[in-house]
Each structure stands twice: as C-alpha cells, then as structure tokens.
Short mmCIF file of N, CA, C and O in Angstrom, two decimals:
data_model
loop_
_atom_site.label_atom_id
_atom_site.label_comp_id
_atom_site.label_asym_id
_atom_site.label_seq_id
_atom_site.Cartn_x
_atom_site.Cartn_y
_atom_site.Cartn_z
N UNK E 1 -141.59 72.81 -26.09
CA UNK E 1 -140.61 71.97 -26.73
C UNK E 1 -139.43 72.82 -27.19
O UNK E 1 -139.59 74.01 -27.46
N UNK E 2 -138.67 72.42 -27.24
CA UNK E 2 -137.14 73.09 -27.16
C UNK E 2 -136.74 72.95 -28.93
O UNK E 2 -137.01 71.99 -29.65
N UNK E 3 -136.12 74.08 -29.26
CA UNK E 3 -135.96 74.08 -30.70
C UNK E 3 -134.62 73.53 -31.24
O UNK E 3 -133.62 73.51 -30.53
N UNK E 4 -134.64 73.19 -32.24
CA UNK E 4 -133.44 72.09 -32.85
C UNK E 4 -131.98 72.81 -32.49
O UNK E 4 -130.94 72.19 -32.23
N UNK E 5 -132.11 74.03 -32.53
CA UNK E 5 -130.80 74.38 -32.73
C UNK E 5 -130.23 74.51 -30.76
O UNK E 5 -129.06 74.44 -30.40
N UNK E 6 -131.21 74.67 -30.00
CA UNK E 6 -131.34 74.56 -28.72
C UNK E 6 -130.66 72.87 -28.41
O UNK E 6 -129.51 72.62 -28.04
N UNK E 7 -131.46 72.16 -28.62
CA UNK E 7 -131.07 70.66 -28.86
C UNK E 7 -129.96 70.31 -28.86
O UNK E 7 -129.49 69.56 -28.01
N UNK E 8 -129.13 70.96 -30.13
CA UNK E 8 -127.87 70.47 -30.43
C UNK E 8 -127.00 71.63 -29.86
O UNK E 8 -125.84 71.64 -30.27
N UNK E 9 -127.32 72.48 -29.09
CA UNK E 9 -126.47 73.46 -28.45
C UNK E 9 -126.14 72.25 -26.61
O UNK E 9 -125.09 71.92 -26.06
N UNK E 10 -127.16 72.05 -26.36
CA UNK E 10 -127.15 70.95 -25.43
C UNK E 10 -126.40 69.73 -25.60
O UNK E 10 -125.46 69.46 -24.85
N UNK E 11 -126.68 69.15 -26.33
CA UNK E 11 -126.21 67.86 -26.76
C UNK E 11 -124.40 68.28 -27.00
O UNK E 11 -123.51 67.45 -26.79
N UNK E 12 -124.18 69.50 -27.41
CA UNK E 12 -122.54 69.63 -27.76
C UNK E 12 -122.18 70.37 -25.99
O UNK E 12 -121.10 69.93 -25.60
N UNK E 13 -122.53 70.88 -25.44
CA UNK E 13 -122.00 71.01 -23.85
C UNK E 13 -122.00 69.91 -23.43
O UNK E 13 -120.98 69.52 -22.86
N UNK E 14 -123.32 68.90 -23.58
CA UNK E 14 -123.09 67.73 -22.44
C UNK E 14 -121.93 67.08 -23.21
O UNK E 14 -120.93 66.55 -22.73
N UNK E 15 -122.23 67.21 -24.39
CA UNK E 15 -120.44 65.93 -24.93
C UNK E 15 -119.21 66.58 -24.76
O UNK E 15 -118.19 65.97 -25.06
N UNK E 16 -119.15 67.70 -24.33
CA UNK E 16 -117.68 68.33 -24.21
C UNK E 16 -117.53 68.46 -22.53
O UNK E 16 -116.47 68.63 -21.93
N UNK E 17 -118.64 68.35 -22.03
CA UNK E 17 -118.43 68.71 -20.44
C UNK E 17 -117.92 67.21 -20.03
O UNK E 17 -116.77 67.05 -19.64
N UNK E 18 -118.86 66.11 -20.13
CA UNK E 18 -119.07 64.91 -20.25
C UNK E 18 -117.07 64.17 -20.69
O UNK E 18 -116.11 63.83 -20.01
N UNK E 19 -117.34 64.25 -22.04
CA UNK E 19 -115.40 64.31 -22.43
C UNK E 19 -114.47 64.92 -22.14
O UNK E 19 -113.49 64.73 -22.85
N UNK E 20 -114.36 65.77 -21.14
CA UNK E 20 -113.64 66.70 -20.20
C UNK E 20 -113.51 65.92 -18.99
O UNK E 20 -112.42 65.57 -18.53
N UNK E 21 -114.21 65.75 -18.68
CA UNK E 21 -114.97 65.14 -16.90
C UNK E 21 -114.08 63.63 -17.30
O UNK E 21 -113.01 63.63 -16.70
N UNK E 22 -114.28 62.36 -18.16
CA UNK E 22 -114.06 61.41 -18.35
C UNK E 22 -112.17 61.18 -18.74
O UNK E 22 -111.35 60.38 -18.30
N UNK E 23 -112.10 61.98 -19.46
CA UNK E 23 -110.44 62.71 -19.96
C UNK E 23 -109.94 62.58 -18.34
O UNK E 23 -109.34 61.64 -17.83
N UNK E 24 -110.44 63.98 -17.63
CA UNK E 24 -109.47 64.08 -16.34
C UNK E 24 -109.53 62.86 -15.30
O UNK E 24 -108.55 62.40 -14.71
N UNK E 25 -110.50 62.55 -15.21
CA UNK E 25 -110.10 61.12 -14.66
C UNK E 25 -109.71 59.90 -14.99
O UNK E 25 -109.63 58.96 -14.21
N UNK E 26 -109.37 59.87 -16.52
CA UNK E 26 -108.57 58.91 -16.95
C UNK E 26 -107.03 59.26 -16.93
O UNK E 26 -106.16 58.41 -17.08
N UNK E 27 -106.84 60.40 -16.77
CA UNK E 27 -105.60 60.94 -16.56
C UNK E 27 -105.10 61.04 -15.22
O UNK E 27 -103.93 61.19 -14.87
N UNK E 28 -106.09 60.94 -14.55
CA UNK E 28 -105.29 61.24 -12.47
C UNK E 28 -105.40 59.62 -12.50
O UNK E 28 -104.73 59.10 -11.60
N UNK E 29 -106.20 58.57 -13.45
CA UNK E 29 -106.07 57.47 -13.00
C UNK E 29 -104.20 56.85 -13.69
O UNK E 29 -103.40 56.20 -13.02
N UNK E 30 -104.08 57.14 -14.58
CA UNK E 30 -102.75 56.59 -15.42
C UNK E 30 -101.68 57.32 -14.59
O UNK E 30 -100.64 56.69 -14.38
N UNK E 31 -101.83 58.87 -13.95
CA UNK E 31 -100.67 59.28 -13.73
C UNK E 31 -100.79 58.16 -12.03
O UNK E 31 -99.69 57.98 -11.51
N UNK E 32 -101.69 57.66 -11.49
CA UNK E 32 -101.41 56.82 -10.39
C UNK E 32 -100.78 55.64 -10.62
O UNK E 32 -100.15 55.11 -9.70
N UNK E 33 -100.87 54.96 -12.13
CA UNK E 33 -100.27 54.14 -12.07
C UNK E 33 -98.85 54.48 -12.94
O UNK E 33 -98.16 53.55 -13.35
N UNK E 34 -98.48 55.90 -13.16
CA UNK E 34 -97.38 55.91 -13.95
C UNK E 34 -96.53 57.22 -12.54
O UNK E 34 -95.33 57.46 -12.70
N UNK E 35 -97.18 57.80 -11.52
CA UNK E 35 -96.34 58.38 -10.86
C UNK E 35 -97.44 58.28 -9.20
O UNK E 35 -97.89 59.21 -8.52
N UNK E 36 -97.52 57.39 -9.08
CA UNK E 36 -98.48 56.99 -8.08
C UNK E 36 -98.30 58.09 -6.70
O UNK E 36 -99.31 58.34 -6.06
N UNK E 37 -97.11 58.65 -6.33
CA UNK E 37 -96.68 59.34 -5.49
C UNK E 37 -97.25 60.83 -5.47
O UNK E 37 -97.09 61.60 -4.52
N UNK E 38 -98.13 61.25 -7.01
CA UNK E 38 -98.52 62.55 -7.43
C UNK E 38 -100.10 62.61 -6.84
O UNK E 38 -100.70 63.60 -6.43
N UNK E 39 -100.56 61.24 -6.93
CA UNK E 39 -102.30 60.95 -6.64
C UNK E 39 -101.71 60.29 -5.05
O UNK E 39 -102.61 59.45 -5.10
N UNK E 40 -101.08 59.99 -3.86
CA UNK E 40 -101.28 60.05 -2.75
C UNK E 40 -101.00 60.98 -1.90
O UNK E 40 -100.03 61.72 -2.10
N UNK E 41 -101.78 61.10 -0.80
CA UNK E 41 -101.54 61.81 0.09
C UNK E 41 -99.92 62.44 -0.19
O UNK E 41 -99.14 62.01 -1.04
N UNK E 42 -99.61 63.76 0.94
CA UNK E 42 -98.17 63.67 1.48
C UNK E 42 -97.41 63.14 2.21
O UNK E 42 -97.57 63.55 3.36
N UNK E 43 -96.40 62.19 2.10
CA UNK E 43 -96.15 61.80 2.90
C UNK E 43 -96.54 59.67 3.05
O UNK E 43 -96.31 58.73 3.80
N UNK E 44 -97.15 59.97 1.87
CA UNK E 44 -97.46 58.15 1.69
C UNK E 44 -96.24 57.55 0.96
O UNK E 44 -95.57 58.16 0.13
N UNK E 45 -96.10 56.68 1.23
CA UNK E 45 -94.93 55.85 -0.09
C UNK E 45 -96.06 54.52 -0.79
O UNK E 45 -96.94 53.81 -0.32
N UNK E 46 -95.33 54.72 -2.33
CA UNK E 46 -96.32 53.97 -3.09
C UNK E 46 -95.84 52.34 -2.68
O UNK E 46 -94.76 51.79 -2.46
N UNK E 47 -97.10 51.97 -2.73
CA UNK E 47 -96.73 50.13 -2.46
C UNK E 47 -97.53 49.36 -3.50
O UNK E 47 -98.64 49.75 -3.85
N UNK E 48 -96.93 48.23 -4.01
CA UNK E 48 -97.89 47.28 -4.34
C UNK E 48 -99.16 47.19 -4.66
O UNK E 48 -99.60 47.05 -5.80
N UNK E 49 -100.17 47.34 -3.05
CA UNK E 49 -101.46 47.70 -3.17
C UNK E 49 -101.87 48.50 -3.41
O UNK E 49 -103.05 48.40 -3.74
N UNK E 50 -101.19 50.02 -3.44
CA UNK E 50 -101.17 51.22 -4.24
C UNK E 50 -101.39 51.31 -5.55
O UNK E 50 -102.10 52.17 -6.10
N UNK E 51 -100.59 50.14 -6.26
CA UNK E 51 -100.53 50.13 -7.45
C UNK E 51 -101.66 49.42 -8.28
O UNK E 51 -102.28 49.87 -9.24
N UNK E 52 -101.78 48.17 -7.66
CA UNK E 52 -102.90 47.40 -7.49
C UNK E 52 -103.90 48.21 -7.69
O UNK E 52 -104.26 48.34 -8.86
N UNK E 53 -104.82 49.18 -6.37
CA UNK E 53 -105.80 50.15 -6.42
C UNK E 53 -105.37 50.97 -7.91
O UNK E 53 -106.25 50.98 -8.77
N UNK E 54 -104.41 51.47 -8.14
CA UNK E 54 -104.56 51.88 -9.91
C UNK E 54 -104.87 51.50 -10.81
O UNK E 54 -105.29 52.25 -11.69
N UNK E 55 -104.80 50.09 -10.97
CA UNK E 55 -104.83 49.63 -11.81
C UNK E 55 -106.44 49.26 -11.98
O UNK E 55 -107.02 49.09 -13.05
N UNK E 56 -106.87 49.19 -11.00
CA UNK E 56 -108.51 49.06 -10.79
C UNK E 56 -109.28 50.25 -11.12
O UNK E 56 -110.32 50.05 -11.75
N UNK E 57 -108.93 51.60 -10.76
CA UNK E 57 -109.26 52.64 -11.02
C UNK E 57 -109.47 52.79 -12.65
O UNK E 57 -110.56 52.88 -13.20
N UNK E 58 -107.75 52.80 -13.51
CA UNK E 58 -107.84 52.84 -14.69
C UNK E 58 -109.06 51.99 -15.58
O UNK E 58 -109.70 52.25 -16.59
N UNK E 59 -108.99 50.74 -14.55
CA UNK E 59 -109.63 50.03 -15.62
C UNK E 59 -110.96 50.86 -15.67
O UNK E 59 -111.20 51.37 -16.76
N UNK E 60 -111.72 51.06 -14.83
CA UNK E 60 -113.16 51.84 -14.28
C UNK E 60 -112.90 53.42 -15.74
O UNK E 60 -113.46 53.62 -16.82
N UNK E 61 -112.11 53.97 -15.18
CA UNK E 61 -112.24 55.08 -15.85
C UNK E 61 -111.91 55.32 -17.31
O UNK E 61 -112.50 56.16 -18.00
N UNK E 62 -110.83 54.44 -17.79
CA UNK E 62 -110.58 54.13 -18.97
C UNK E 62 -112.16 53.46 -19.82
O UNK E 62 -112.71 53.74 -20.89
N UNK E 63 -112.37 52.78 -19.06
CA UNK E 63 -113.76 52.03 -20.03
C UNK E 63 -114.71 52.84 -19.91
O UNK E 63 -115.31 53.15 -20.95
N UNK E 64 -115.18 53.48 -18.52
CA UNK E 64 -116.03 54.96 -18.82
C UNK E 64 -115.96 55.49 -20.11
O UNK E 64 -116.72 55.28 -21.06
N UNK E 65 -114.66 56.46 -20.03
CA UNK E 65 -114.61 57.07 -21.36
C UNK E 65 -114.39 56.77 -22.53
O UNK E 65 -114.41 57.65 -23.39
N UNK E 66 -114.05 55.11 -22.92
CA UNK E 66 -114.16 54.96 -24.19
C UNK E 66 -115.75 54.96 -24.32
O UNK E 66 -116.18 55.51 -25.34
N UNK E 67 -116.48 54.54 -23.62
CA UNK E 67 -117.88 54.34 -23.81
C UNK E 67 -118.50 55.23 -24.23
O UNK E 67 -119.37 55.13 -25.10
N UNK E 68 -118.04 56.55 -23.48
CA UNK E 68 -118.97 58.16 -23.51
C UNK E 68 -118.56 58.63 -24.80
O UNK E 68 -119.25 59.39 -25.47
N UNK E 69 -116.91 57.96 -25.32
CA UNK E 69 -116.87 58.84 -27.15
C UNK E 69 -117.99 57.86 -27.46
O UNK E 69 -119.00 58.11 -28.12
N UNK E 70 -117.73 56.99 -27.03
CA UNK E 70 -118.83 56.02 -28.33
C UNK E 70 -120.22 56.89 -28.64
O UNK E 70 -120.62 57.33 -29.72
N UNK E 71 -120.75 56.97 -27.46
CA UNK E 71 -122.72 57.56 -27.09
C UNK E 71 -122.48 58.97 -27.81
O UNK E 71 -123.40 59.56 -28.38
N UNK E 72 -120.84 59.59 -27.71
CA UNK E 72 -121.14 61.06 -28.33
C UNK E 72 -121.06 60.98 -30.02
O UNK E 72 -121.82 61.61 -30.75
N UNK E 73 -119.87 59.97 -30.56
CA UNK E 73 -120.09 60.07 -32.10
C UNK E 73 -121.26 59.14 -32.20
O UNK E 73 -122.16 59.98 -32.19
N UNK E 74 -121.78 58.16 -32.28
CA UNK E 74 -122.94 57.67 -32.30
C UNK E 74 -124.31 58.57 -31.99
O UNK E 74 -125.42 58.22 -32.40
N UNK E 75 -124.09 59.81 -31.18
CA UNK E 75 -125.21 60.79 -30.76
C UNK E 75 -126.57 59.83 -29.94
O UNK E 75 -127.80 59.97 -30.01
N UNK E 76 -125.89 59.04 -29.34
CA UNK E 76 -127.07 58.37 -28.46
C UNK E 76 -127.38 59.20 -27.10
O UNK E 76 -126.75 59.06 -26.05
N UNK E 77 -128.30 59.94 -27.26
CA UNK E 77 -128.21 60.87 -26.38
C UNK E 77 -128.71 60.66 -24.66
O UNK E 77 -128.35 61.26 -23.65
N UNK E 78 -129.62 59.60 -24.86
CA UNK E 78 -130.09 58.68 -23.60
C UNK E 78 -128.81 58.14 -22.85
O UNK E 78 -128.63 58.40 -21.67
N UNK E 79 -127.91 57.37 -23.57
CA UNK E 79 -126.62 56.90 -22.73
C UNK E 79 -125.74 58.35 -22.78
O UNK E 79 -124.63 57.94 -22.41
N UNK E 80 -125.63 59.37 -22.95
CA UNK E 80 -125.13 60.29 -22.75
C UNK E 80 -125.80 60.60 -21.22
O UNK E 80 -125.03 60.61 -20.26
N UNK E 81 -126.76 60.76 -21.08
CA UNK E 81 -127.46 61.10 -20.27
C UNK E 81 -127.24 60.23 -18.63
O UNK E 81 -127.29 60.83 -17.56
N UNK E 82 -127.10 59.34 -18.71
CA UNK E 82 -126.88 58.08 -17.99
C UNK E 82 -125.65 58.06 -17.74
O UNK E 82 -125.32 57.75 -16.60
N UNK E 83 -124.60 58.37 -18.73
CA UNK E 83 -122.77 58.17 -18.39
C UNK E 83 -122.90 59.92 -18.10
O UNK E 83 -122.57 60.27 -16.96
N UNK E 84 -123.13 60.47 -18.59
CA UNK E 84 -122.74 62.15 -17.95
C UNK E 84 -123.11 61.99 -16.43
O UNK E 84 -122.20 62.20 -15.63
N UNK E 85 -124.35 61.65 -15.96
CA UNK E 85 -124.99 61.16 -14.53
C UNK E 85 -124.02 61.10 -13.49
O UNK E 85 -123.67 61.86 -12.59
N UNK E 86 -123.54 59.35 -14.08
CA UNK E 86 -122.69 58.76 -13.55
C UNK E 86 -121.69 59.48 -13.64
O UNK E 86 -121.67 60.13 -12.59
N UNK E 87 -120.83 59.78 -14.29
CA UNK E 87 -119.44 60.91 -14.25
C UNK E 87 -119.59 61.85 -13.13
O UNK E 87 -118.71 62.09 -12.30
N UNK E 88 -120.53 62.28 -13.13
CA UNK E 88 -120.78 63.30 -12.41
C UNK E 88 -120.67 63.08 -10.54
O UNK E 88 -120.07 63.58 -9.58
N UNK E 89 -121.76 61.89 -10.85
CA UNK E 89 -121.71 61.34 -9.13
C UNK E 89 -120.42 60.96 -8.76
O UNK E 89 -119.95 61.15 -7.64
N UNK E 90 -119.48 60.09 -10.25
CA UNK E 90 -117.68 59.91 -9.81
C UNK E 90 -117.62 61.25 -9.00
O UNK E 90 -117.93 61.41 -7.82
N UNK E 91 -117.12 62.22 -9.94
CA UNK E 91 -116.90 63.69 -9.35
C UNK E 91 -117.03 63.92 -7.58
O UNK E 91 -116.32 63.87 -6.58
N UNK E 92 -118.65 64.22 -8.01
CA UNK E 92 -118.56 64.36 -6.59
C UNK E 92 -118.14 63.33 -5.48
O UNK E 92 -117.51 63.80 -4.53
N UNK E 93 -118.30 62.52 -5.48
CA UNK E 93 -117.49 61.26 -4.62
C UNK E 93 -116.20 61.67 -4.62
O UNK E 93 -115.91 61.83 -3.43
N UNK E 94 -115.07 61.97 -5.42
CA UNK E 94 -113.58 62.37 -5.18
C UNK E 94 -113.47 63.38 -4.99
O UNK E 94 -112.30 63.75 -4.87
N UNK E 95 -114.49 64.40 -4.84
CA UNK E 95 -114.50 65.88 -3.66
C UNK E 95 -114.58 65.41 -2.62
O UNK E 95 -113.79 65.77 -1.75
N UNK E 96 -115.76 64.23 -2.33
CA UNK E 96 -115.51 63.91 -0.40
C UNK E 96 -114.25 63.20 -0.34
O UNK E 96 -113.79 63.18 0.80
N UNK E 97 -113.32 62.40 -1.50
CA UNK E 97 -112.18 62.05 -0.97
C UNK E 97 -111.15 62.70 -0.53
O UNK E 97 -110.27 62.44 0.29
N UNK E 98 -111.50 63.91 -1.47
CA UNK E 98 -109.88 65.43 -1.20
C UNK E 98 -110.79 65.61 -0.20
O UNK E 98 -110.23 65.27 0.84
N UNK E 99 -112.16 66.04 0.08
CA UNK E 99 -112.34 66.63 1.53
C UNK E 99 -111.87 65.75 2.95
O UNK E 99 -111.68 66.34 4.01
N UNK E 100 -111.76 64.79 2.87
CA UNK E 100 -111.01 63.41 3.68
C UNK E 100 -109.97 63.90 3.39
O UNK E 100 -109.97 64.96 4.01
N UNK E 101 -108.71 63.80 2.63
CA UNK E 101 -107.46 64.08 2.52
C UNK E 101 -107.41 65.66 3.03
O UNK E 101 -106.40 65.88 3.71
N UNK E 102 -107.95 66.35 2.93
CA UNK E 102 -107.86 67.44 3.58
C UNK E 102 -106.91 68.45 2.66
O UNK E 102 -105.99 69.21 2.98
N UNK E 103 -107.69 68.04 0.96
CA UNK E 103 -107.05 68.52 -0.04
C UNK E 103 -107.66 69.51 -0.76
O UNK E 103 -108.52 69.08 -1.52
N UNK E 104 -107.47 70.91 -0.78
CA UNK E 104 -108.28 71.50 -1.32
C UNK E 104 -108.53 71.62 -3.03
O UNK E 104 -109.47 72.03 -3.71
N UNK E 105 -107.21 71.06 -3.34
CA UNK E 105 -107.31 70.68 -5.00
C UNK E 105 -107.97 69.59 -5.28
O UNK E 105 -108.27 69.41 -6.46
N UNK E 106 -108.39 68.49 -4.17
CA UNK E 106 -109.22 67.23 -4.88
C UNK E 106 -110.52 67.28 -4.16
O UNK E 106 -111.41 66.44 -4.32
N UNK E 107 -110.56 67.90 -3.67
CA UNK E 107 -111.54 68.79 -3.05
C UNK E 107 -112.62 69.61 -4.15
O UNK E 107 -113.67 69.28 -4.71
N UNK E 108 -111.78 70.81 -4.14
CA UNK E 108 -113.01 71.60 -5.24
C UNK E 108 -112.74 71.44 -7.05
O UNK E 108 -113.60 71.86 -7.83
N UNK E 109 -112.01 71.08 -7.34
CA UNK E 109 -111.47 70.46 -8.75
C UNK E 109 -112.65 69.38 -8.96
O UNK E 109 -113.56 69.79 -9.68
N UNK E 110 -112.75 68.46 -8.60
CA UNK E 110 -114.08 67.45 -8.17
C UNK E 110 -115.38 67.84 -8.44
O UNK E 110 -116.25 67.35 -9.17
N UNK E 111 -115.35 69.02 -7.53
CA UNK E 111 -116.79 69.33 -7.12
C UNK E 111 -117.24 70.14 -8.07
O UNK E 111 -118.46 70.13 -8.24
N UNK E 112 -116.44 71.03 -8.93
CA UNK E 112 -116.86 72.10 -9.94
C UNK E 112 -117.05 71.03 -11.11
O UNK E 112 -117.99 71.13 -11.91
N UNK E 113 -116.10 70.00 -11.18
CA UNK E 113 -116.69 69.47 -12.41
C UNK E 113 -118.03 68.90 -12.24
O UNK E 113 -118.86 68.94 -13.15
N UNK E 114 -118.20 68.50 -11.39
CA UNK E 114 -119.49 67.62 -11.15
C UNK E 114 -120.92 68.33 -11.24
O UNK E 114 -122.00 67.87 -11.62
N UNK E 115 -120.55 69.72 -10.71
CA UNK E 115 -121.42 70.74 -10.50
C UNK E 115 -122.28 71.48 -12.48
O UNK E 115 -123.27 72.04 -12.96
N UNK E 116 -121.12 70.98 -12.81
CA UNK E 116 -121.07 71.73 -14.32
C UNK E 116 -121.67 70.32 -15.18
O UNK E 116 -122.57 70.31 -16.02
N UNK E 117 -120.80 69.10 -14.62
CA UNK E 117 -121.43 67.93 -15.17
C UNK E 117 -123.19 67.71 -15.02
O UNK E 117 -124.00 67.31 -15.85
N UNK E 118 -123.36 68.12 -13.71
CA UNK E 118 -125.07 67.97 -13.39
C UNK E 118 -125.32 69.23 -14.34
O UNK E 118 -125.86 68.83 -15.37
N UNK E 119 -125.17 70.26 -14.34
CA UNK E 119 -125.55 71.33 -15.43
C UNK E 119 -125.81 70.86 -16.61
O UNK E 119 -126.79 71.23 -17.25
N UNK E 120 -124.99 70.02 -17.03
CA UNK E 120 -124.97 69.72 -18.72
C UNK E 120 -126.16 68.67 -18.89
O UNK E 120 -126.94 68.65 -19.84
N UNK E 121 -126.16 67.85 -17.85
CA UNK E 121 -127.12 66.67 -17.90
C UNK E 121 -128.45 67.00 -18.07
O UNK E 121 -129.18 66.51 -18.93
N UNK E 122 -128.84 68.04 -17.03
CA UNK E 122 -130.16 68.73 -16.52
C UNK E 122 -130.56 69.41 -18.50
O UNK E 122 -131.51 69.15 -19.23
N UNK E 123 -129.56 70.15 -18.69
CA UNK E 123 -129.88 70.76 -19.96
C UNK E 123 -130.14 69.63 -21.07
O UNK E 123 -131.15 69.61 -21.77
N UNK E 124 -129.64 69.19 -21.11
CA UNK E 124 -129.86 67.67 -22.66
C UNK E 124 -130.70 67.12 -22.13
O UNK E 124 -131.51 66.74 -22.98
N UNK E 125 -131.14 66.71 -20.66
CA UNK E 125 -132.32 66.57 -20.70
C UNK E 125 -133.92 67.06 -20.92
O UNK E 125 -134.93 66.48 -21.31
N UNK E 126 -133.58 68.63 -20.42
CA UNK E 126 -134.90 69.35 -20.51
C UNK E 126 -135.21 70.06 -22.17
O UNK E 126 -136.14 70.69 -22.67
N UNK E 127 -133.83 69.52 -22.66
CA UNK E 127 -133.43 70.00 -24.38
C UNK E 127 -134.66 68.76 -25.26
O UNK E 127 -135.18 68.91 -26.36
N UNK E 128 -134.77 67.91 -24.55
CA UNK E 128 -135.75 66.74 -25.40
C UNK E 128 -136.67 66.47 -24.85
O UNK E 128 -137.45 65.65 -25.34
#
C-alpha cells in the first residue's frame, strides 16, 4: 500500500498533467474558432464548416476541462482517473491527426502529452 504522502504526490501530477493536457486543448480549440487559419493545414482557407467543426470541438473541450477542475478541487480522484484516461486517448488521437497532416508539431506535441498523461493516470492509480 502506497503511503499518504506518495498518494498526494500522485494525485498533484495527475491534476497538473491532467490541467495542462485539458488547458492546451481548450486553447488550439478557441484559437480555431478565433484564428481558424493557425489550426488548418497549409494552404486551406477557413470556411463556414471550418468554423462550424470549431465550434463543436470547443464545445467538447471546453466542458472536458471545466469538469477535470471540478474532480481536482473536489479531489474526486476516481473521475480524475476516468477524465485524465480520456484526455489522454484525445491526445493521442490528434498525434494520428498531425501524423495525417504530415505535421510534426501536431504530431509529437500530442503524443508526449498523452504519453505523460497515461504516466500520471497509471501512478494515481497504483497510488490507491
């Protein structure tokens, strides 16, 4: 069994990795709908349905992370566990999208968080 101060050494990585991870993708989601031309390809022009797809995104990622402050000041550490997860699988999913775009910044930016996100998860879990 893992000792208290172990516990809460866990529990404060997964909420800062976790609120890091949720932050940057609420932020590549707003700058799509506030500079949409920065989140497409080169060479795309923003349209309508461009914008549209942002606005769907935000909503997704915006409500993610209000949720994940909630589970972290509340210290519910089970839905931490479950939204860090999920964050994580986001992640990696928008590494295979930069790897499709043939982007090496949405590419491995993605993948390290996700990589660090499964890190944090694995630990708060084996922490209880």
């Amino acid at each position: 069994m893992a000792s208290v101060s172990s516990r809460i050494r866990a529990f404060r990585t997964a909420s800062w990795i976790t609120a890091l991870n949720v932050l940057i993708a609420s932020g590549f989601s707003i700058a799509g709908l506030l500079r949409p031309e920065s989140i497409l390809p080169a060479g795309y022009v923003p349209t309508n349905a461009s914008f549209v797809f942002a606005l769907y995104a935000a909503a997704r990622s915006i409500s993610l992370a209000c949720v994940v402050f909630v589970a972290i000041y509340k210290r519910w550490i089970s839905v931490l566990v479950v939204l860090g997860s999920l964050a994580g699988v986001i992640q990696f999913f928008d590494s295979i999208v930069g790897l499709v775009q043939q982007d090496p910044g949405k590419t491995y930016g993605p993948f390290v968080i996700a990589i660090a996100q499964l890190y944090a998860v694995i630990r708060l879990v084996r922490s209880n």
